[in-house]
């Protein structure tokens, strides 16, 4: 593509990305929110918190911080329920989020809800979950007590909002701010699933494209992680244990998927380092997964190690890819040599890695600060994931165009290198290459064109070239099933048939003879005639290590037997033509 075409295409692609991002941003606004059917209350003030011997009153629940809750820590929060008379005719409840902890809810010392104790008894990880707790009737003004018992080290910090209202209103309140995550998550999962279906066909194709498999796993991992982190799977199913595991597993799968794509797409020059990074990331995922499955250590305990590792990997990838792109742009002016697929891939990777690392930093700052991780979001990662997958799609799209263009150029160059310039059939190099690769049953025909030297000497090389081109055309018309039709040099030709069948071979030769007779009748000076001999690979089964070259030599020997017979006919034609020329000259002299 020309420079102008590249720039125009890049501009249109970036414009498309901008429109998609703008559309998603609009969907994320509050304009599409559904009004609450009943009053929805956030119970944020009037709480007291006790942890061990500490007991204090707080002004805002979501802004409170009691430090990291480790395994076995009990944190109790209390408040008095407001007047609930406006909800007389509808069932109401409270909703709050818990992380890796058991939960017990009491209303005036009566246990009304409990979660997670069955997981603890089995030694399994207590999942993250939104707890929907129905309240008993006549709960107005009564004391609400919620006890969190952490079941992992660094289980959680801070508290989520506690909502009071109907199930539908609370569900809408939780989902509507996450509309962006829903749209992007569904898009990424569907896109990854489609790529996963296509990947076997691409792996089995001539291009053997492995990178599409990593594109599929990257998109799926990103989409699943966005859904799990935002607790969106509870909409369709009630299996918090699976979704909590998938949150960590999909998060851990993103780095090896991206590194694998870069590695198998050949976009990083330090292939050895990238290979080590890919193998290390994949081994990390497999190890922590097996430890979790066999209850050796829960997968949630490896997040800190993952964050440290991924930040190092991300910084390395950002620096090396930026330097690689910059070097290419400096070395090759005006985009020459820098393909659009490379530009889109590097741009997408940079955007995603920067966005992801921003969220990682903010997550850890919130977890170890006054606000707590309950208020952490992955909005940057969500947008970065969308941009990355769009860039990845554009990368693959332009990569296929560039691959097809390169294939066409390669095919044309190979055609020039392996085609006889005069006749348009295979040249000697192509013939020898084909003979070296022959396998199975085959028949080789060696042909020698008669009268070439005679035609050149008496009628000029232009007529000789005409004879060669005409004979090549006869061969192509006669041997339509041939694996190879080529010119070995001078007046020597070869035909390779991909079968052993003497009758079919003889019919093709008869067709050639008939065409030579017909074309000869249409010519003034040229006579089409040839000597031939054919041999099959089965004729040399007695000879150990026999090759196609040996079969060709056998066919050549048989051809020379016929050539000796044609030799006398050639001398007779020479005598006839000399007499004809002499008589024409003599007649001219007498007339003069």
Coordinates of C-alpha atoms in Angstrom, one line a residue:
X1 CA 0.0 0.0 0.0
X2 CA 1.1 3.6 -0.7
X3 CA 1.9 6.0 2.2
X4 CA -1.3 8.0 1.5
X5 CA -3.4 4.8 1.6
X6 CA -1.8 3.7 4.8
X7 CA -2.4 7.1 6.5
X8 CA -6.0 7.2 5.3
X9 CA -6.7 3.7 6.4
X10 CA -5.1 4.3 9.8
X11 CA -7.2 7.5 10.3
X12 CA -10.4 5.7 9.4
X13 CA -9.6 2.8 11.8
X14 CA -8.8 5.2 14.6
X15 CA -12.0 7.1 13.9
X16 CA -13.9 3.8 14.1
X17 CA -12.3 3.2 17.5
X18 CA -13.2 6.6 18.7
X19 CA -16.9 6.1 17.7
X20 CA -17.0 2.8 19.5
X21 CA -15.5 4.3 22.7
X22 CA -17.9 7.2 22.5
X23 CA -20.9 4.8 22.1
X24 CA -19.7 2.8 25.1
X25 CA -19.2 5.9 27.2
X26 CA -22.7 7.1 26.4
X27 CA -24.1 3.7 27.5
X28 CA -22.2 4.2 30.8
X29 CA -24.1 7.4 31.7
X30 CA -27.1 7.6 34.0
X31 CA -29.5 8.6 31.2
X32 CA -30.6 5.0 30.8
X33 CA -31.1 4.3 34.5
X34 CA -34.5 2.9 35.6
X35 CA -36.2 4.9 38.3
X36 CA -36.8 3.0 41.6
X37 CA -40.3 1.6 42.1
X38 CA -40.0 2.0 45.8
X39 CA -37.8 4.0 48.1
X40 CA -34.2 2.8 48.0
X41 CA -32.1 3.7 51.0
X42 CA -28.4 3.5 51.5
X43 CA -27.7 2.8 55.1
X44 CA -24.4 4.8 55.4
X45 CA -24.6 6.7 58.7
X46 CA -25.3 5.7 62.3
X47 CA -23.1 2.6 62.3
X48 CA -20.8 1.4 65.1
X49 CA -17.8 -0.9 64.4
X50 CA -16.2 -3.3 66.7
X51 CA -13.0 -5.3 66.0
X52 CA -11.7 -7.3 69.0
X53 CA -11.7 -4.9 71.9
X54 CA -12.0 -1.8 69.7
X55 CA -15.4 -0.2 69.5
X56 CA -16.2 3.1 67.9
X57 CA -18.9 5.1 66.1
X58 CA -18.5 6.1 62.5
X59 CA -20.1 8.8 60.4
X60 CA -19.9 7.0 57.0
X61 CA -19.7 3.2 56.5
X62 CA -18.2 3.3 53.0
X63 CA -15.5 5.7 54.1
X64 CA -14.6 3.8 57.3
X65 CA -11.4 1.7 57.5
X66 CA -10.5 -0.8 60.1
X67 CA -7.3 -2.1 58.5
X68 CA -6.8 -5.4 56.6
X69 CA -8.9 -8.3 57.9
X70 CA -6.8 -11.4 58.2
X71 CA -7.8 -15.0 58.7
X72 CA -10.0 -15.4 61.9
X73 CA -10.6 -11.7 62.4
X74 CA -14.1 -10.8 63.4
X75 CA -15.5 -7.4 62.5
X76 CA -19.0 -6.5 63.6
X77 CA -21.0 -3.5 62.4
X78 CA -24.3 -2.3 64.0
X79 CA -27.0 0.2 63.3
X80 CA -30.7 0.7 63.9
X81 CA -33.1 0.1 61.0
X82 CA -35.2 3.1 59.9
X83 CA -38.9 3.2 59.8
X84 CA -40.1 0.6 57.3
X85 CA -43.9 1.3 57.3
X86 CA -43.7 2.5 53.7
X87 CA -42.8 -1.0 52.7
X88 CA -45.8 -2.7 54.3
X89 CA -47.1 -4.4 51.2
X90 CA -43.8 -5.5 49.7
X91 CA -41.0 -7.8 50.8
X92 CA -37.8 -5.9 51.6
X93 CA -34.3 -6.7 52.5
X94 CA -30.8 -5.4 52.7
X95 CA -27.9 -6.0 50.3
X96 CA -24.1 -5.8 50.9
X97 CA -21.0 -7.3 49.5
X98 CA -18.6 -9.6 51.4
X99 CA -15.1 -10.7 50.3
X100 CA -13.6 -14.1 51.3
X101 CA -15.5 -14.0 54.6
X102 CA -18.3 -15.7 56.4
X103 CA -21.3 -13.5 57.1
X104 CA -23.9 -13.6 59.9
X105 CA -26.8 -11.2 60.1
X106 CA -28.9 -10.6 63.2
X107 CA -32.0 -8.5 63.8
X108 CA -32.4 -7.9 67.5
X109 CA -30.1 -10.9 68.3
X110 CA -32.1 -13.2 66.1
X111 CA -30.0 -14.8 63.3
X112 CA -31.8 -14.1 60.0
X113 CA -29.0 -14.9 57.5
X114 CA -25.8 -16.8 57.4
X115 CA -23.3 -17.5 54.6
X116 CA -20.0 -19.2 54.0
X117 CA -19.7 -21.6 57.0
X118 CA -20.2 -24.7 54.8
X119 CA -17.2 -23.7 52.7
X120 CA -15.1 -23.3 55.8
X121 CA -16.1 -26.8 57.0
X122 CA -14.9 -28.3 53.7
X123 CA -11.7 -26.3 53.7
X124 CA -12.7 -24.4 50.5
X125 CA -12.3 -20.7 49.7
X126 CA -15.2 -18.6 50.8
X127 CA -16.3 -16.7 47.7
X128 CA -17.0 -13.1 47.1
X129 CA -20.7 -12.4 47.0
X130 CA -23.5 -9.9 47.1
X131 CA -25.6 -10.9 50.1
X132 CA -29.4 -10.3 49.7
X133 CA -30.9 -10.6 53.2
X134 CA -34.7 -10.6 53.5
X135 CA -35.8 -8.7 56.6
X136 CA -38.5 -10.0 58.9
X137 CA -41.8 -8.1 59.2
X138 CA -42.0 -5.5 61.9
X139 CA -38.2 -4.8 61.7
X140 CA -38.7 -1.0 62.0
X141 CA -36.3 0.5 64.6
X142 CA -34.7 -2.8 65.5
X143 CA -30.9 -3.3 65.8
X144 CA -29.2 -4.7 62.6
X145 CA -25.9 -6.5 63.3
X146 CA -23.6 -7.9 60.6
X147 CA -20.6 -10.0 61.6
X148 CA -17.8 -10.6 59.0
X149 CA -15.2 -13.3 59.8
X150 CA -12.2 -13.2 57.4
X151 CA -11.2 -16.7 56.1
X152 CA -8.0 -15.6 54.3
X153 CA -5.1 -13.4 55.1
X154 CA -5.6 -9.9 53.7
X155 CA -9.1 -10.9 53.0
X156 CA -10.7 -7.4 52.7
X157 CA -10.5 -3.9 53.8
X158 CA -13.3 -1.4 54.0
X159 CA -17.1 -2.0 53.6
X160 CA -19.4 -1.9 50.6
X161 CA -22.6 0.2 50.7
X162 CA -25.5 -1.4 52.5
X163 CA -28.8 -0.9 50.5
X164 CA -32.3 -1.2 52.0
X165 CA -35.2 -1.8 49.6
X166 CA -36.9 -4.3 47.3
X167 CA -34.8 -7.0 45.4
X168 CA -35.6 -5.4 42.0
X169 CA -34.7 -1.9 43.0
X170 CA -31.5 -3.0 44.7
X171 CA -30.6 -5.2 41.6
X172 CA -31.1 -2.2 39.3
X173 CA -29.0 0.0 41.6
X174 CA -26.1 -2.5 41.5
X175 CA -26.3 -3.1 37.7
X176 CA -26.9 0.3 36.2
X177 CA -23.5 1.8 37.2
X178 CA -21.8 -1.2 35.6
X179 CA -23.5 -0.9 32.2
X180 CA -20.1 -0.2 30.6
X181 CA -18.7 -3.4 32.2
X182 CA -21.7 -5.4 30.9
X183 CA -21.4 -4.2 27.4
X184 CA -17.6 -4.6 27.2
X185 CA -17.6 -7.9 29.0
X186 CA -20.2 -9.5 26.7
X187 CA -18.5 -8.1 23.6
X188 CA -15.1 -9.5 24.7
X189 CA -16.5 -12.9 25.5
X190 CA -18.4 -13.2 22.3
X191 CA -15.5 -12.0 20.3
X192 CA -13.2 -14.5 22.0
X193 CA -15.6 -17.3 21.5
X194 CA -15.8 -16.6 17.8
X195 CA -12.0 -16.5 17.5
X196 CA -11.8 -19.8 19.4
X197 CA -14.1 -21.4 16.9
X198 CA -12.1 -20.0 13.9
X199 CA -8.7 -20.9 15.4
X200 CA -8.6 -24.6 14.5
X201 CA -9.2 -23.8 10.8
X202 CA -6.4 -21.2 10.9
X203 CA -4.1 -23.6 12.6
X204 CA -4.7 -26.2 9.9
X205 CA -4.5 -23.7 7.0
X206 CA -1.4 -23.0 5.0
X207 CA -0.5 -20.0 7.1
X208 CA -0.7 -22.0 10.3
X209 CA -1.6 -18.9 12.3
X210 CA -1.1 -19.7 16.0
X211 CA -1.6 -16.1 17.2
X212 CA -5.4 -16.3 16.7
X213 CA -5.6 -18.9 19.5
X214 CA -3.9 -16.5 21.9
X215 CA -6.2 -13.6 20.6
X216 CA -9.2 -15.8 21.6
X217 CA -7.9 -16.7 25.0
X218 CA -6.9 -13.0 25.7
X219 CA -10.4 -11.8 24.7
X220 CA -12.2 -14.5 26.7
X221 CA -10.0 -14.0 29.8
X222 CA -10.5 -10.2 29.7
X223 CA -14.3 -10.6 29.3
X224 CA -14.7 -13.2 32.0
X225 CA -12.5 -11.2 34.4
X226 CA -14.5 -8.0 33.9
X227 CA -17.8 -9.9 34.5
X228 CA -16.5 -11.7 37.6
X229 CA -14.8 -8.6 39.2
X230 CA -18.0 -6.7 38.9
X231 CA -20.1 -9.6 40.3
X232 CA -22.3 -9.7 37.2
X233 CA -22.6 -13.5 36.8
X234 CA -25.1 -13.6 39.7
X235 CA -27.7 -12.2 37.2
X236 CA -27.8 -15.6 35.4
X237 CA -26.7 -18.1 38.0
X238 CA -26.1 -18.7 41.6
X239 CA -22.6 -20.2 41.9
X240 CA -20.4 -17.7 43.6
X241 CA -17.7 -20.2 44.3
X242 CA -17.1 -20.8 40.6
X243 CA -17.3 -17.1 39.7
X244 CA -14.8 -16.2 42.4
X245 CA -12.4 -18.8 41.1
X246 CA -12.9 -17.7 37.6
X247 CA -12.1 -14.1 38.6
X248 CA -8.7 -15.0 39.8
X249 CA -8.0 -17.6 37.1
X250 CA -9.0 -15.3 34.2
X251 CA -6.9 -12.5 35.7
X252 CA -3.9 -14.8 35.9
X253 CA -4.5 -16.0 32.3
X254 CA -4.3 -12.5 30.7
X255 CA -0.5 -12.1 30.8
X256 CA 0.4 -15.5 29.3
X257 CA -2.3 -15.0 26.6
X258 CA -0.9 -11.5 25.6
X259 CA 2.8 -12.7 25.8
X260 CA 1.9 -15.8 23.8
X261 CA 0.3 -13.6 21.1
X262 CA 3.4 -11.3 21.0
X263 CA 5.7 -14.4 20.9
X264 CA 3.9 -16.3 18.2
X265 CA 3.1 -13.2 16.2
X266 CA 6.9 -12.4 16.1
X267 CA 6.4 -8.8 17.2
X268 CA 9.2 -8.7 19.8
X269 CA 12.9 -9.1 18.8
X270 CA 14.0 -10.4 22.2
X271 CA 12.3 -13.8 21.5
X272 CA 14.3 -15.7 24.2
X273 CA 13.2 -13.3 27.0
X274 CA 9.6 -13.3 25.8
X275 CA 9.6 -17.1 25.7
X276 CA 10.8 -17.3 29.3
X277 CA 8.1 -14.8 30.3
X278 CA 5.5 -16.9 28.5
X279 CA 6.6 -20.2 30.0
X280 CA 6.9 -18.6 33.5
X281 CA 3.4 -17.0 33.3
X282 CA 1.8 -20.2 32.1
X283 CA 3.6 -22.3 34.8
X284 CA 2.4 -19.8 37.4
X285 CA -1.3 -20.2 36.3
X286 CA -1.0 -24.1 36.2
X287 CA 0.7 -24.2 39.6
X288 CA -1.7 -22.0 41.5
X289 CA -4.7 -23.7 39.9
X290 CA -3.6 -27.1 40.9
X291 CA -2.9 -25.9 44.5
X292 CA -6.4 -24.4 44.7
X293 CA -8.1 -27.5 43.3
X294 CA -6.4 -29.8 45.8
X295 CA -6.9 -27.3 48.7
X296 CA -3.2 -26.9 49.2
X297 CA -3.5 -23.1 49.0
X298 CA -6.4 -21.0 47.7
X299 CA -5.9 -19.1 44.5
X300 CA -6.7 -15.7 46.1
X301 CA -3.4 -15.9 48.1
X302 CA -1.3 -15.3 45.0
X303 CA -2.7 -11.9 44.0
X304 CA 0.2 -9.8 45.5
X305 CA 2.8 -12.0 43.8
X306 CA 0.8 -11.7 40.5
X307 CA 0.7 -7.9 40.8
X308 CA 4.4 -7.7 41.3
X309 CA 5.2 -10.0 38.4
X310 CA 2.7 -8.4 36.0
X311 CA 4.0 -4.9 36.7
X312 CA 7.6 -6.0 35.9
X313 CA 6.4 -7.8 32.7
X314 CA 4.2 -4.8 31.8
X315 CA 7.0 -2.3 32.2
X316 CA 9.3 -4.5 30.1
X317 CA 6.7 -4.9 27.3
X318 CA 5.8 -1.2 27.2
X319 CA 9.4 -0.2 27.0
X320 CA 10.6 -2.8 24.5
X321 CA 7.6 -2.4 22.2
X322 CA 7.8 1.4 22.3
X323 CA 11.5 1.3 21.5
X324 CA 10.9 -1.2 18.7
X325 CA 8.2 0.9 17.1
X326 CA 10.3 4.1 17.5
X327 CA 13.3 2.4 16.0
X328 CA 11.3 1.2 13.0
X329 CA 9.8 4.6 12.4
X330 CA 13.3 6.3 12.6
X331 CA 15.0 3.7 10.3
X332 CA 12.1 3.6 7.8
X333 CA 10.8 7.1 6.9
X334 CA 7.2 7.7 6.1
X335 CA 5.9 4.4 7.5
X336 CA 7.9 2.3 4.9
X337 CA 8.6 -1.1 6.4
X338 CA 6.3 -0.4 9.4
X339 CA 3.1 -2.3 8.7
X340 CA -0.2 -1.1 9.9
X341 CA -0.7 -4.4 11.7
X342 CA 2.4 -3.7 13.8
X343 CA 1.3 -0.1 14.6
X344 CA -2.2 -1.3 15.8
X345 CA -0.8 -4.2 17.8
X346 CA 1.8 -2.0 19.6
X347 CA -0.7 0.8 20.2
X348 CA -3.3 -1.6 21.7
X349 CA -0.7 -3.3 23.9
X350 CA 0.5 0.0 25.2
X351 CA -3.0 1.3 25.9
X352 CA -4.0 -1.9 27.7
X353 CA -0.9 -2.3 29.8
X354 CA -1.0 1.4 30.9
X355 CA -4.7 1.2 31.8
X356 CA -4.2 -2.2 33.6
X357 CA -1.3 -1.0 35.6
X358 CA -3.1 2.2 36.6
X359 CA -5.9 0.0 38.1
X360 CA -3.4 -2.3 39.8
X361 CA -1.8 0.7 41.5
X362 CA -5.1 2.2 42.6
X363 CA -6.4 -1.2 43.8
X364 CA -3.4 -1.6 46.1
X365 CA -3.5 2.0 47.3
X366 CA -7.2 1.7 48.2
X367 CA -6.8 -1.7 49.8
X368 CA -4.1 -0.4 52.1
X369 CA -5.6 3.1 52.7
X370 CA -8.6 4.6 54.4
X371 CA -11.2 3.8 51.7
X372 CA -10.6 0.1 51.3
X373 CA -10.7 -2.2 48.3
X374 CA -14.5 -2.3 48.3
X375 CA -14.5 1.0 46.4
X376 CA -11.9 -0.2 43.9
X377 CA -13.0 -0.4 40.2
X378 CA -11.4 -1.6 37.0
X379 CA -12.8 1.0 34.7
X380 CA -9.4 1.8 33.2
X381 CA -8.8 -2.0 32.5
X382 CA -12.3 -2.3 31.0
X383 CA -11.8 0.5 28.5
X384 CA -8.2 -0.6 27.9
X385 CA -9.4 -4.2 27.2
X386 CA -11.9 -2.9 24.7
X387 CA -9.3 -0.8 22.9
X388 CA -6.8 -3.6 23.0
X389 CA -9.2 -6.1 21.4
X390 CA -10.3 -3.6 18.8
X391 CA -6.6 -3.0 17.9
X392 CA -6.0 -6.7 18.0
X393 CA -8.8 -7.2 15.5
X394 CA -7.4 -4.5 13.3
X395 CA -3.9 -6.0 13.6
X396 CA -5.2 -9.4 12.5
X397 CA -7.2 -7.8 9.7
X398 CA -4.3 -5.9 8.2
X399 CA -1.9 -8.7 8.9
X400 CA -4.0 -11.0 6.7
X401 CA -4.0 -8.3 4.0
X402 CA -0.3 -8.0 4.2
X403 CA 0.2 -11.7 4.3
X404 CA -1.9 -12.2 1.1
X405 CA 0.0 -9.3 -0.5
X406 CA 3.3 -10.9 0.4
X407 CA 2.1 -14.3 -0.8
X408 CA 1.1 -12.9 -4.2
X409 CA 4.5 -11.2 -4.5
X410 CA 6.2 -14.4 -3.5
X411 CA 4.1 -16.4 -5.9
X412 CA 5.0 -14.0 -8.8
X413 CA 8.7 -14.1 -7.9
X414 CA 8.6 -17.9 -7.8
X415 CA 6.8 -17.9 -11.1
X416 CA 9.6 -15.8 -12.6
X417 CA 12.3 -17.9 -11.0
X418 CA 10.8 -21.3 -12.1
X419 CA 9.2 -20.5 -15.5
X420 CA 10.9 -20.8 -18.8
X421 CA 10.7 -17.2 -20.2
X422 CA 10.2 -18.3 -23.9
X423 CA 7.6 -21.1 -23.6
X424 CA 5.8 -20.2 -20.3
X425 CA 6.2 -23.7 -18.9
X426 CA 8.5 -24.9 -16.1
X427 CA 12.2 -24.4 -16.5
X428 CA 15.0 -26.8 -15.6
X429 CA 15.3 -25.6 -12.0
X430 CA 11.6 -26.3 -11.4
X431 CA 11.8 -29.6 -13.2
X432 CA 14.7 -30.8 -11.0
X433 CA 13.0 -29.6 -7.9
X434 CA 9.9 -31.5 -8.8
X435 CA 11.8 -34.6 -9.6
X436 CA 13.6 -34.4 -6.2
X437 CA 10.2 -34.3 -4.4
X438 CA 8.3 -37.0 -6.4
X439 CA 6.7 -39.7 -4.4
X440 CA 4.1 -42.5 -5.0
X441 CA 3.3 -43.8 -8.4
X442 CA 4.2 -41.7 -11.4
X443 CA 5.2 -41.8 -15.1
X444 CA 7.9 -39.6 -16.6
X445 CA 8.0 -38.8 -20.3
X446 CA 11.2 -37.5 -21.9
X447 CA 10.7 -35.7 -25.2
X448 CA 13.1 -34.2 -27.8
X449 CA 11.8 -31.8 -30.4
X450 CA 12.9 -32.6 -33.9
X451 CA 14.0 -30.0 -36.5
X452 CA 14.9 -27.2 -34.1
X453 CA 18.4 -26.7 -35.3
X454 CA 17.3 -27.1 -38.9
X455 CA 14.5 -24.4 -38.5
X456 CA 17.0 -22.0 -36.8
X457 CA 19.6 -22.4 -39.5
X458 CA 17.2 -22.2 -42.5
X459 CA 14.4 -19.9 -41.3
X460 CA 16.0 -17.9 -38.5
X461 CA 15.7 -18.0 -34.7
X462 CA 12.3 -16.2 -34.7
X463 CA 10.8 -19.3 -36.4
X464 CA 12.8 -21.6 -34.1
X465 CA 11.3 -19.7 -31.1
X466 CA 7.9 -20.1 -32.7
X467 CA 8.4 -23.8 -33.0
X468 CA 9.4 -24.1 -29.3
X469 CA 6.4 -22.1 -28.1
X470 CA 4.0 -24.1 -30.4
X471 CA 5.3 -27.4 -29.1
X472 CA 4.9 -26.2 -25.5
X473 CA 1.3 -25.3 -26.2
X474 CA 0.8 -28.8 -27.8
X475 CA 2.1 -30.4 -24.6
X476 CA -0.2 -28.4 -22.3
X477 CA -3.2 -29.2 -24.5
X478 CA -2.3 -32.9 -24.6
X479 CA -1.3 -33.7 -21.1
X480 CA -4.1 -32.0 -19.1
X481 CA -3.5 -34.2 -16.0
X482 CA 0.2 -33.7 -15.9
X483 CA 1.9 -32.9 -12.6
X484 CA 4.7 -31.1 -14.5
X485 CA 5.3 -29.9 -18.0
X486 CA 8.7 -28.4 -18.4
X487 CA 11.6 -27.6 -20.7
X488 CA 14.9 -29.1 -19.6
X489 CA 16.8 -26.9 -22.0
X490 CA 17.3 -26.5 -25.8
X491 CA 15.0 -28.9 -27.5
X492 CA 14.5 -31.3 -24.5
X493 CA 11.2 -31.4 -22.7
X494 CA 9.7 -33.4 -19.8
X495 CA 6.2 -34.4 -18.7
X496 CA 5.4 -36.0 -15.3
X497 CA 2.1 -37.8 -15.0
X498 CA 0.8 -38.6 -11.4
X499 CA -0.2 -42.1 -12.2
X500 CA 0.9 -45.4 -13.8
X501 CA -1.5 -46.3 -16.6
X502 CA -0.1 -47.1 -20.0
X503 CA -3.4 -46.8 -21.8
X504 CA -4.0 -43.2 -20.5
X505 CA -0.4 -42.3 -21.2
X506 CA -0.7 -43.6 -24.8
X507 CA -3.9 -41.7 -25.4
X508 CA -2.3 -38.5 -24.3
X509 CA 0.7 -39.1 -26.6
X510 CA -1.7 -39.9 -29.5
X511 CA -3.4 -36.6 -28.8
X512 CA 0.0 -34.9 -28.9
X513 CA 0.8 -36.5 -32.3
X514 CA -2.5 -35.5 -33.8
X515 CA -2.0 -31.9 -32.6
X516 CA 1.5 -31.8 -34.1
X517 CA 0.1 -33.0 -37.5
X518 CA -2.7 -30.5 -37.4
X519 CA -0.4 -27.6 -36.5
X520 CA 2.1 -28.6 -39.1
X521 CA -0.6 -28.4 -41.8
X522 CA -1.2 -24.8 -40.8
X523 CA 2.5 -23.8 -41.0
X524 CA 4.5 -22.8 -44.1
X525 CA 8.1 -23.6 -42.9
X526 CA 7.6 -25.3 -39.5
X527 CA 7.2 -29.0 -39.0
X528 CA 6.2 -30.3 -35.6
X529 CA 7.8 -33.6 -34.8
X530 CA 9.2 -35.1 -31.6
X531 CA 10.8 -38.2 -30.2
X532 CA 9.7 -39.6 -26.8
X533 CA 10.1 -42.3 -24.3
X534 CA 8.4 -42.9 -21.0
X535 CA 9.1 -44.9 -17.9
X536 CA 7.4 -45.5 -14.5
X537 CA 8.8 -45.8 -11.0
X538 CA 7.7 -49.4 -10.8
X539 CA 10.1 -50.3 -13.6
X540 CA 13.0 -49.7 -11.2
X541 CA 11.7 -51.4 -8.1
X542 CA 14.5 -54.0 -8.5
X543 CA 17.1 -51.2 -8.0
X544 CA 17.6 -50.2 -4.4
X545 CA 17.5 -46.5 -3.7
X546 CA 16.2 -45.6 -7.2
X547 CA 15.1 -42.0 -7.6
X548 CA 12.9 -40.1 -10.0
X549 CA 16.1 -38.9 -11.7
X550 CA 16.8 -42.6 -12.5
X551 CA 13.3 -43.0 -13.9
X552 CA 13.9 -39.9 -16.1
X553 CA 17.2 -41.3 -17.4
X554 CA 15.4 -44.6 -18.3
X555 CA 12.7 -42.6 -20.2
X556 CA 15.5 -40.6 -21.9
X557 CA 17.1 -43.8 -23.1
X558 CA 13.9 -45.0 -24.6
X559 CA 13.4 -41.6 -26.2
X560 CA 16.8 -41.9 -28.0
X561 CA 15.7 -45.1 -29.6
X562 CA 12.9 -43.3 -31.3
X563 CA 15.2 -40.4 -32.1
X564 CA 17.5 -42.6 -34.1
X565 CA 14.5 -43.6 -36.2
X566 CA 13.6 -40.0 -36.8
X567 CA 17.1 -39.2 -37.8
X568 CA 16.8 -40.6 -41.3
X569 CA 13.5 -38.9 -41.7
X570 CA 15.2 -35.6 -40.8
X571 CA 17.9 -36.2 -43.5
X572 CA 15.2 -36.9 -46.0
X573 CA 13.4 -33.7 -45.3
X574 CA 16.7 -31.8 -45.6
X575 CA 17.3 -33.3 -49.0
X576 CA 13.7 -32.4 -50.1
X577 CA 14.0 -28.8 -48.9
X578 CA 17.4 -28.4 -50.7
X579 CA 15.9 -29.6 -54.0
X580 CA 12.9 -27.3 -53.5
X581 CA 15.1 -24.2 -52.8
X582 CA 17.4 -25.1 -55.8
X583 CA 14.5 -25.4 -58.2
X584 CA 13.0 -22.1 -57.0
X585 CA 16.4 -20.3 -57.6
X586 CA 16.8 -22.0 -60.9
X587 CA 13.4 -20.9 -62.1
X588 CA 14.1 -17.3 -61.1
X589 CA 17.3 -17.3 -63.1
X590 CA 15.7 -18.5 -66.3
X591 CA 13.0 -15.9 -66.0
X592 CA 15.6 -13.2 -65.6

